[in-house]
Amino acid sequence: MIWHSFYDQHGERVQEAAGRTLEEAKRHRSQRLHEVADGTFARGLRTGGSGVAAYAKTWIALRREEGVRTVDREEQILRDHILPHLGSKRLDDVRPRDVAAWIRKVSPTLAPKSVINAHGVLSAMFARARFDELVVDNPAKGLPRGILPKNVRSRRVGAWTRDEVAMLISHPGIPEDRRVAYAVSAFTGARCGEVAGLRWRDLDTKARPLWRWHLEKQYDGQPLKGRGAQGGPPRDIPIHIELERVLEAWRTDGWARFMRRHAQPADFVCPRENGKVHSKQSLGAKAVHRHAVVAGLSSEGRDFHSFRRALITIARTDGAVVDVLERITHNSAGEQIDGYTYFGWETLCAAISCVRLAPATIAPVIPVAPARGRSEPPHPVTVAVTRSSEPPDSPRNPGALSLEAPGVEPGSESAPWWLLRVYPAFCIAIRLARRAGSPYRYRPFIFALLPSRVERASQFGDASTRALTGSSLRRLSVQLIRPRERRCYRSHLQIPGCF
């Protein structure tokens, strides 16, 4: 460190740090001479006299104008971790020892990675202040070894297996909008923000041999991940044939039921319930772990980014060319010759088409909410549905029930007089609705709850059976199991744990 010694207007000797190199010391001396010449130094109006908190607002505004995609995160770090400790200081009064003391103060309450990120924000702000000639040196740069904590990853993030991906994109216990989001990431290798920012207008359904996704932005118009404020370049991503089927079914039916209106070109493909864009926390944080539990999978070491890892792993295993796959999933930054290499659209489609991945065929289930006071997640169950030879309103078939499709108001089709109620105690009860002239009163009947992993219809006896799902309910006759018949039914079907 080079020190600059001089006498102020009161004749007192003053020492200031002039920088670490001779060039910085000369620039510091020139700055002080300029302040003495125009009188700003004597009046206490030195160039670096603005406070850290005041300059932080200016710096954040500049970052927003530059279109930096992490500006909101940087503003939050400044507000929560930096300004409470250094905000009252002047820019030119902050010394490396002050930065070191700040790091030691916040380290007990923050993870090592968070401390490193906060230090990076502080260093970037002082680097801009140095460019604006508000400070001579960046006090956050060049700290001695050992001041910053080591960035030790607490866990390794792995990839979902082929069967696990198939389960997560098809399990009926997972909300349909999340299954679509997982399928988009699993078939394209897109990141969480890229999936959240996908709009219907970004899909070219007329492209052949596969649909084209022209990826330009992530989240709500933010630049793609890459170097610099402008982010990475756009990418053209082929849509796997299986993903085409998923998106077509979601666009024509599922999206309208989810949002209660038809999709427009500017709408997000996987929006939140209010129609706005998902965040990383709402789409890819704890939701993936919850849905993995519903599907009976272990989520240890896996998250939303694991779908991206799964696509790359499966594609390379199935024979995709690595260089071509890189153009689909990454912003290619390999050898110099890569900048002169062009892969046509058919070549990109061939790399995706070789992926052998399809939704799993599993028994449909109905998720039932837990009872009050229970902290366990809802367990998926299925309900045995039998076809009866007698109509639902026949007196000879008092144990039959006619159900309506989800979202259809009871009474809107053929005036059905049966109502379905879902109770929180892991049971589904049917209550017979009373009508004029009917001898039946309101009497509850209890369905048999079957495990979600029922594989053979022969377990249900000789009767023709079907599973009751939330997407295919159409006036089915459901045979009720009365409480006094539980023992007989259990013995006949040999299904453990039903009652």
XYZ file of C-alpha atoms in Angstrom:
499
model
C 0.000 0.000 0.000
C 1.275 3.468 -0.958
C 0.438 6.301 1.439
C -0.009 9.960 0.528
C 1.069 12.473 3.196
C 0.105 16.185 3.048
C -0.943 19.143 5.224
C -4.557 20.273 5.234
C -5.886 23.876 5.450
C -5.404 23.839 9.225
C -1.736 22.938 8.973
C -2.266 19.417 10.294
C -0.433 16.518 8.725
C -2.785 13.991 7.064
C -2.029 10.520 5.699
C -4.249 8.741 3.172
C -4.002 5.437 1.365
C -3.169 6.263 -2.249
C -3.473 2.759 -3.719
C -1.504 -0.408 -4.216
C 0.375 0.586 -7.373
C 2.290 3.657 -8.490
C -0.341 4.478 -11.123
C -3.089 4.486 -8.501
C -0.972 6.722 -6.240
C -0.394 9.208 -9.081
C -4.092 9.287 -9.878
C -4.888 9.851 -6.201
C -2.396 12.730 -6.011
C -3.836 14.307 -9.174
C -7.338 14.063 -7.741
C -6.358 15.751 -4.477
C -4.534 18.568 -6.309
C -7.621 19.146 -8.422
C -9.780 19.373 -5.288
C -7.383 21.871 -3.709
C -7.395 23.975 -6.888
C -11.183 24.326 -7.105
C -11.671 24.571 -3.322
C -13.799 21.488 -2.866
C -11.283 19.799 -0.563
C -11.212 22.731 1.902
C -15.012 22.798 2.107
C -15.232 19.073 2.795
C -16.812 18.360 -0.609
C -14.331 15.740 -1.713
C -15.137 13.561 -4.709
C -15.688 10.444 -2.629
C -17.741 12.237 -0.028
C -21.017 10.551 -0.961
C -22.145 7.812 1.380
C -22.223 4.122 0.534
C -26.015 3.981 0.912
C -26.551 6.928 -1.446
C -24.250 5.534 -4.098
C -25.845 2.089 -3.800
C -29.142 3.547 -5.064
C -27.362 5.149 -8.003
C -25.520 1.935 -8.809
C -28.696 -0.175 -8.722
C -30.402 2.299 -11.065
C -27.491 2.006 -13.505
C -27.667 -1.783 -13.354
C -31.369 -1.674 -14.196
C -30.717 0.565 -17.194
C -28.052 -1.867 -18.379
C -30.539 -4.735 -18.199
C -28.601 -6.859 -15.709
C -30.783 -9.906 -14.999
C -29.609 -10.259 -11.371
C -30.289 -6.667 -10.345
C -33.175 -7.579 -8.018
C -31.012 -10.094 -6.222
C -28.175 -7.558 -5.922
C -30.552 -4.960 -4.485
C -31.768 -7.466 -1.909
C -28.196 -8.346 -0.889
C -27.311 -4.679 -0.479
C -30.413 -3.998 1.572
C -30.165 -7.016 3.881
C -26.446 -7.698 4.301
C -24.261 -4.757 3.220
C -25.922 -1.424 3.950
C -26.795 -2.230 7.593
C -23.037 -2.491 8.283
C -21.353 -0.176 5.742
C -24.164 2.114 4.588
C -23.304 4.985 6.957
C -19.666 5.252 5.779
C -18.316 7.484 3.018
C -17.137 5.748 -0.109
C -13.534 6.885 0.255
C -13.497 6.018 3.964
C -14.127 2.309 3.444
C -10.871 0.405 3.857
C -9.990 -3.250 3.264
C -9.969 -3.809 7.020
C -13.572 -2.553 7.137
C -14.555 -5.086 4.463
C -12.756 -7.847 6.394
C -14.563 -6.868 9.612
C -17.884 -6.913 7.756
C -17.170 -10.425 6.419
C -16.351 -11.695 9.915
C -19.576 -10.167 11.245
C -21.939 -11.714 8.673
C -20.222 -15.093 8.329
C -21.890 -16.689 11.407
C -25.380 -15.997 10.022
C -24.835 -16.711 6.314
C -23.720 -19.735 4.346
C -20.249 -19.529 2.747
C -21.769 -19.215 -0.718
C -23.981 -16.329 0.445
C -20.994 -14.504 1.949
C -19.081 -14.908 -1.318
C -22.060 -13.620 -3.310
C -22.466 -10.586 -1.034
C -18.744 -9.813 -1.305
C -19.057 -10.015 -5.091
C -21.864 -7.449 -5.080
C -19.838 -5.095 -2.850
C -16.759 -5.475 -5.056
C -18.780 -4.797 -8.219
C -20.237 -1.613 -6.705
C -16.826 -0.270 -5.695
C -15.401 -1.191 -9.100
C -18.032 1.075 -10.689
C -17.308 3.796 -8.127
C -13.624 3.574 -9.067
C -14.572 3.910 -12.746
C -16.645 6.997 -11.856
C -13.526 8.399 -10.082
C -15.333 8.488 -6.745
C -12.734 6.281 -5.066
C -9.097 5.647 -5.846
C -9.080 1.932 -5.097
C -11.519 -0.939 -4.638
C -11.301 -1.900 -0.944
C -13.099 -5.205 -1.537
C -10.509 -6.417 -4.027
C -7.370 -8.342 -3.181
C -8.243 -9.426 0.350
C -5.704 -11.720 2.055
C -6.226 -15.452 1.802
C -8.497 -16.780 4.518
C -10.729 -13.711 4.882
C -13.395 -15.085 2.557
C -14.799 -18.514 3.460
C -14.269 -21.448 1.146
C -17.180 -22.327 -1.080
C -17.848 -25.942 -0.139
C -20.893 -27.468 -1.825
C -23.123 -29.001 0.811
C -24.659 -31.540 -1.565
C -24.227 -32.939 -5.031
C -27.054 -32.424 -7.509
C -27.644 -35.530 -9.581
C -29.894 -36.426 -12.485
C -33.240 -38.177 -12.485
C -33.179 -41.599 -14.049
C -35.186 -42.464 -17.145
C -37.904 -44.222 -15.145
C -38.066 -41.432 -12.567
C -38.546 -38.800 -15.258
C -41.316 -40.884 -16.822
C -43.020 -41.111 -13.434
C -42.747 -37.389 -12.620
C -44.194 -36.258 -15.958
C -47.156 -38.650 -15.859
C -48.125 -39.340 -12.231
C -51.742 -38.180 -11.735
C -51.004 -37.280 -8.110
C -48.880 -34.367 -9.372
C -50.747 -31.255 -10.621
C -51.059 -31.202 -14.378
C -49.377 -27.821 -14.824
C -46.314 -29.050 -12.935
C -46.188 -32.249 -14.971
C -46.103 -30.137 -18.131
C -43.298 -27.964 -16.725
C -41.284 -31.048 -15.800
C -41.865 -32.525 -19.250
C -40.663 -29.334 -20.979
C -37.438 -29.381 -18.982
C -36.937 -33.140 -19.325
C -37.390 -33.191 -23.113
C -35.531 -29.952 -23.922
C -32.954 -29.557 -21.149
C -34.255 -26.059 -20.419
C -33.414 -24.323 -17.150
C -36.027 -23.351 -14.586
C -36.196 -19.721 -15.739
C -36.390 -20.756 -19.389
C -39.338 -23.067 -18.708
C -41.071 -20.367 -16.661
C -40.625 -17.811 -19.484
C -41.913 -20.057 -22.287
C -44.886 -18.474 -24.052
C -47.173 -20.026 -26.629
C -45.931 -17.594 -29.289
C -42.395 -18.983 -28.851
C -43.486 -22.356 -30.265
C -43.405 -22.804 -34.032
C -45.870 -25.649 -34.530
C -45.466 -25.534 -38.319
C -41.770 -26.399 -38.231
C -40.830 -29.840 -39.523
C -39.831 -32.513 -38.728
C -40.333 -31.301 -35.139
C -41.782 -28.203 -33.558
C -39.322 -25.388 -32.879
C -38.929 -23.433 -29.647
C -37.152 -20.156 -30.312
C -35.672 -19.393 -26.893
C -34.723 -15.731 -26.427
C -35.663 -14.756 -22.868
C -36.195 -16.335 -19.470
C -38.719 -15.592 -16.760
C -40.598 -12.396 -17.673
C -38.319 -10.991 -20.401
C -34.972 -11.343 -18.597
C -31.825 -12.160 -20.592
C -30.715 -15.756 -20.841
C -27.941 -17.040 -18.658
C -24.551 -16.053 -20.069
C -21.642 -13.710 -19.759
C -22.258 -9.984 -19.450
C -25.403 -7.966 -18.942
C -26.892 -9.000 -22.282
C -26.883 -12.692 -21.363
C -26.530 -15.598 -23.742
C -27.579 -15.733 -27.413
C -30.938 -17.198 -28.522
C -31.268 -20.924 -29.143
C -33.539 -23.016 -31.364
C -34.715 -26.089 -29.470
C -36.499 -29.021 -31.173
C -39.621 -30.294 -29.403
C -39.597 -34.068 -28.943
C -42.565 -35.884 -30.449
C -43.711 -36.994 -26.990
C -43.509 -33.421 -25.737
C -45.558 -32.300 -28.736
C -48.369 -34.575 -27.584
C -48.111 -33.261 -24.029
C -48.174 -29.605 -25.112
C -51.004 -30.141 -27.573
C -53.178 -31.799 -24.928
C -52.260 -29.073 -22.425
C -53.063 -26.283 -24.874
C -56.395 -27.659 -26.068
C -57.741 -28.876 -22.743
C -55.589 -28.623 -19.617
C -54.546 -24.971 -19.862
C -58.147 -23.807 -20.282
C -59.257 -25.789 -17.239
C -56.321 -24.484 -15.210
C -56.782 -20.797 -16.106
C -60.559 -20.903 -16.835
C -60.046 -19.304 -20.239
C -58.449 -20.098 -23.564
C -54.743 -19.522 -24.094
C -53.478 -16.503 -26.012
C -50.119 -16.279 -27.861
C -48.637 -14.001 -25.177
C -49.634 -16.302 -22.298
C -47.094 -18.398 -20.458
C -47.258 -22.111 -21.165
C -46.765 -22.940 -17.464
C -48.137 -19.937 -15.544
C -48.987 -19.531 -11.898
C -52.609 -19.666 -10.776
C -52.896 -15.886 -11.264
C -51.475 -16.053 -14.792
C -48.129 -14.475 -13.889
C -44.695 -15.932 -14.414
C -43.243 -18.486 -12.034
C -40.170 -17.667 -9.974
C -37.342 -20.037 -9.185
C -38.773 -20.481 -5.704
C -42.354 -21.207 -6.813
C -41.452 -23.594 -9.648
C -38.189 -25.279 -8.827
C -37.531 -25.187 -5.098
C -39.560 -27.310 -2.689
C -42.312 -28.266 -5.129
C -40.138 -30.840 -6.890
C -39.363 -32.540 -3.577
C -43.046 -32.674 -2.617
C -44.048 -34.150 -5.948
C -41.264 -36.716 -5.795
C -42.704 -37.924 -2.480
C -46.165 -38.152 -4.046
C -44.712 -40.278 -6.866
C -42.924 -42.500 -4.358
C -39.430 -41.349 -5.395
C -36.436 -40.177 -3.422
C -35.580 -36.523 -4.036
C -32.262 -36.542 -2.198
C -29.660 -34.745 -4.282
C -32.155 -33.881 -7.035
C -34.065 -30.724 -7.879
C -35.566 -29.000 -10.935
C -32.145 -28.682 -12.561
C -31.908 -32.483 -12.428
C -34.338 -32.656 -15.367
C -31.759 -30.805 -17.445
C -29.060 -33.210 -16.307
C -31.362 -36.128 -17.083
C -31.957 -35.013 -20.682
C -28.249 -34.613 -21.369
C -27.454 -37.969 -19.748
C -30.235 -39.857 -21.546
C -29.487 -38.221 -24.902
C -25.794 -39.102 -24.753
C -26.641 -42.637 -23.633
C -29.041 -43.023 -26.568
C -26.418 -41.909 -29.074
C -26.837 -38.152 -29.540
C -23.820 -36.286 -30.921
C -22.306 -34.231 -28.106
C -21.479 -31.178 -30.245
C -25.012 -31.055 -31.631
C -26.554 -31.575 -28.191
C -24.479 -28.704 -26.826
C -26.047 -26.309 -29.337
C -29.483 -27.257 -27.996
C -28.851 -27.149 -24.263
C -26.001 -24.636 -23.876
C -24.574 -21.459 -25.314
C -21.728 -23.112 -27.163
C -18.334 -21.827 -26.015
C -15.925 -24.572 -26.999
C -13.097 -24.532 -29.522
C -12.514 -21.695 -31.961
C -13.766 -23.872 -34.805
C -17.203 -24.086 -33.151
C -17.853 -20.516 -34.218
C -17.565 -21.610 -37.854
C -19.705 -24.740 -37.477
C -23.388 -24.692 -38.398
C -25.770 -27.541 -37.653
C -28.971 -27.532 -39.681
C -32.414 -27.892 -38.183
C -32.717 -31.545 -39.249
C -29.461 -32.310 -37.432
C -30.745 -30.719 -34.225
C -34.012 -32.648 -34.507
C -32.118 -35.911 -34.950
C -30.252 -35.321 -31.679
C -33.534 -34.915 -29.780
C -35.418 -37.660 -31.629
C -32.958 -40.295 -30.471
C -34.063 -39.756 -26.848
C -36.124 -42.764 -25.764
C -38.377 -41.281 -23.133
C -42.134 -41.430 -22.751
C -44.669 -40.862 -19.953
C -45.144 -43.908 -17.742
C -48.317 -45.969 -17.801
C -49.444 -46.225 -14.204
C -52.643 -46.744 -12.286
C -54.548 -43.465 -11.992
C -55.011 -42.115 -8.479
C -56.940 -39.492 -6.572
C -54.935 -37.457 -4.031
C -56.837 -36.989 -0.798
C -55.969 -34.265 1.708
C -54.872 -35.426 5.185
C -57.026 -35.009 8.240
C -56.716 -31.963 10.414
C -53.727 -31.993 12.689
C -51.787 -34.459 10.542
C -48.509 -33.270 9.045
C -47.984 -36.126 6.551
C -48.302 -35.323 2.843
C -51.456 -36.579 1.093
C -51.198 -40.213 0.030
C -52.563 -41.134 -3.417
C -55.368 -43.660 -3.425
C -57.560 -45.245 -6.065
C -61.207 -46.161 -5.912
C -62.572 -49.372 -7.361
C -65.236 -48.642 -9.963
C -67.464 -51.445 -11.235
C -69.960 -51.434 -14.024
C -73.437 -52.406 -12.851
C -76.130 -53.937 -14.982
C -78.761 -51.880 -13.172
C -79.183 -48.131 -13.717
C -78.105 -45.871 -10.855
C -81.662 -44.951 -9.893
C -82.912 -48.534 -9.855
C -84.279 -49.730 -6.473
C -82.610 -53.071 -7.133
C -79.240 -51.362 -7.285
C -79.133 -49.087 -4.230
C -75.371 -49.282 -4.177
C -74.757 -47.639 -7.552
C -73.604 -44.105 -8.158
C -73.444 -41.817 -11.167
C -70.514 -39.367 -11.150
C -69.959 -36.264 -13.193
C -66.766 -34.998 -14.846
C -64.635 -32.554 -12.804
C -65.705 -28.979 -13.196
C -69.239 -29.902 -14.357
C -71.897 -28.483 -12.108
C -74.025 -31.291 -10.615
C -77.432 -31.227 -12.235
C -76.224 -29.762 -15.534
C -76.328 -33.099 -17.404
C -79.424 -35.298 -17.197
C -80.178 -33.990 -13.707
C -77.947 -36.406 -11.778
C -78.930 -36.777 -8.163
C -75.733 -38.196 -6.692
C -73.120 -36.086 -5.013
C -69.474 -36.894 -4.309
C -67.763 -35.585 -1.199
C -64.094 -35.987 -0.294
C -63.426 -36.172 3.428
C -60.029 -35.330 4.973
C -59.606 -38.575 6.923
C -58.254 -40.508 3.937
C -61.627 -41.816 2.921
C -64.051 -40.991 0.165
C -67.705 -40.980 1.164
C -70.754 -40.934 -1.035
C -73.902 -39.252 0.193
C -77.149 -40.144 -1.446
C -78.998 -36.963 -2.404
C -82.645 -36.878 -1.569
C -85.159 -36.158 -4.288
C -88.904 -35.908 -4.499
C -90.643 -39.260 -4.214
C -87.443 -41.140 -3.368
C -87.542 -43.580 -0.444
C -83.818 -43.018 0.190
C -82.594 -40.568 2.759
C -79.179 -38.972 3.244
C -77.089 -42.011 4.105
C -73.290 -42.150 3.914
C -71.570 -45.025 2.149
C -67.840 -45.633 2.321
C -65.691 -46.587 -0.635
C -62.855 -49.074 -0.325
C -59.540 -47.223 -0.596
C -57.041 -49.212 -2.585
C -53.229 -48.830 -2.674
C -51.880 -46.768 -5.553
C -49.783 -49.643 -6.876
C -52.630 -51.902 -7.994
C -51.356 -53.677 -11.086
C -53.924 -56.314 -12.039
C -57.638 -55.859 -12.506
C -58.153 -59.499 -11.482
C -57.691 -58.417 -7.870
C -61.122 -56.838 -8.036
C -62.926 -60.084 -8.868
C -64.674 -61.106 -12.037
C -66.540 -57.846 -12.515
C -65.347 -55.402 -15.156
C -63.365 -52.768 -13.299
C -62.063 -49.316 -14.053
C -60.039 -46.775 -12.118
C -61.605 -43.525 -11.108
C -59.476 -40.586 -12.269
C -59.812 -36.845 -12.116
C -59.560 -36.464 -15.890
C -61.836 -39.257 -17.201
C -64.887 -39.166 -14.937
C -67.986 -39.681 -17.016
C -71.195 -41.132 -15.600
C -69.790 -44.405 -14.234
C -71.747 -46.780 -12.036
C -69.835 -47.171 -8.800
C -70.571 -50.088 -6.518
C -70.671 -48.931 -2.919
C -69.246 -50.895 -0.018
C -71.432 -50.654 3.047
C -69.704 -50.574 6.469
C -71.155 -53.952 7.465
C -69.745 -55.538 4.309
C -66.153 -54.450 4.866
C -64.985 -57.800 6.189
C -66.518 -59.762 3.359
C -65.167 -57.380 0.733
C -61.679 -57.433 2.189
C -61.648 -61.207 2.326
C -62.908 -61.489 -1.229
C -60.454 -59.071 -2.813
C -57.528 -59.769 -0.510
C -56.383 -56.143 -0.438
C -54.475 -55.417 2.788
C -54.708 -52.095 4.556
C -57.975 -50.972 3.042
C -59.810 -50.479 6.338
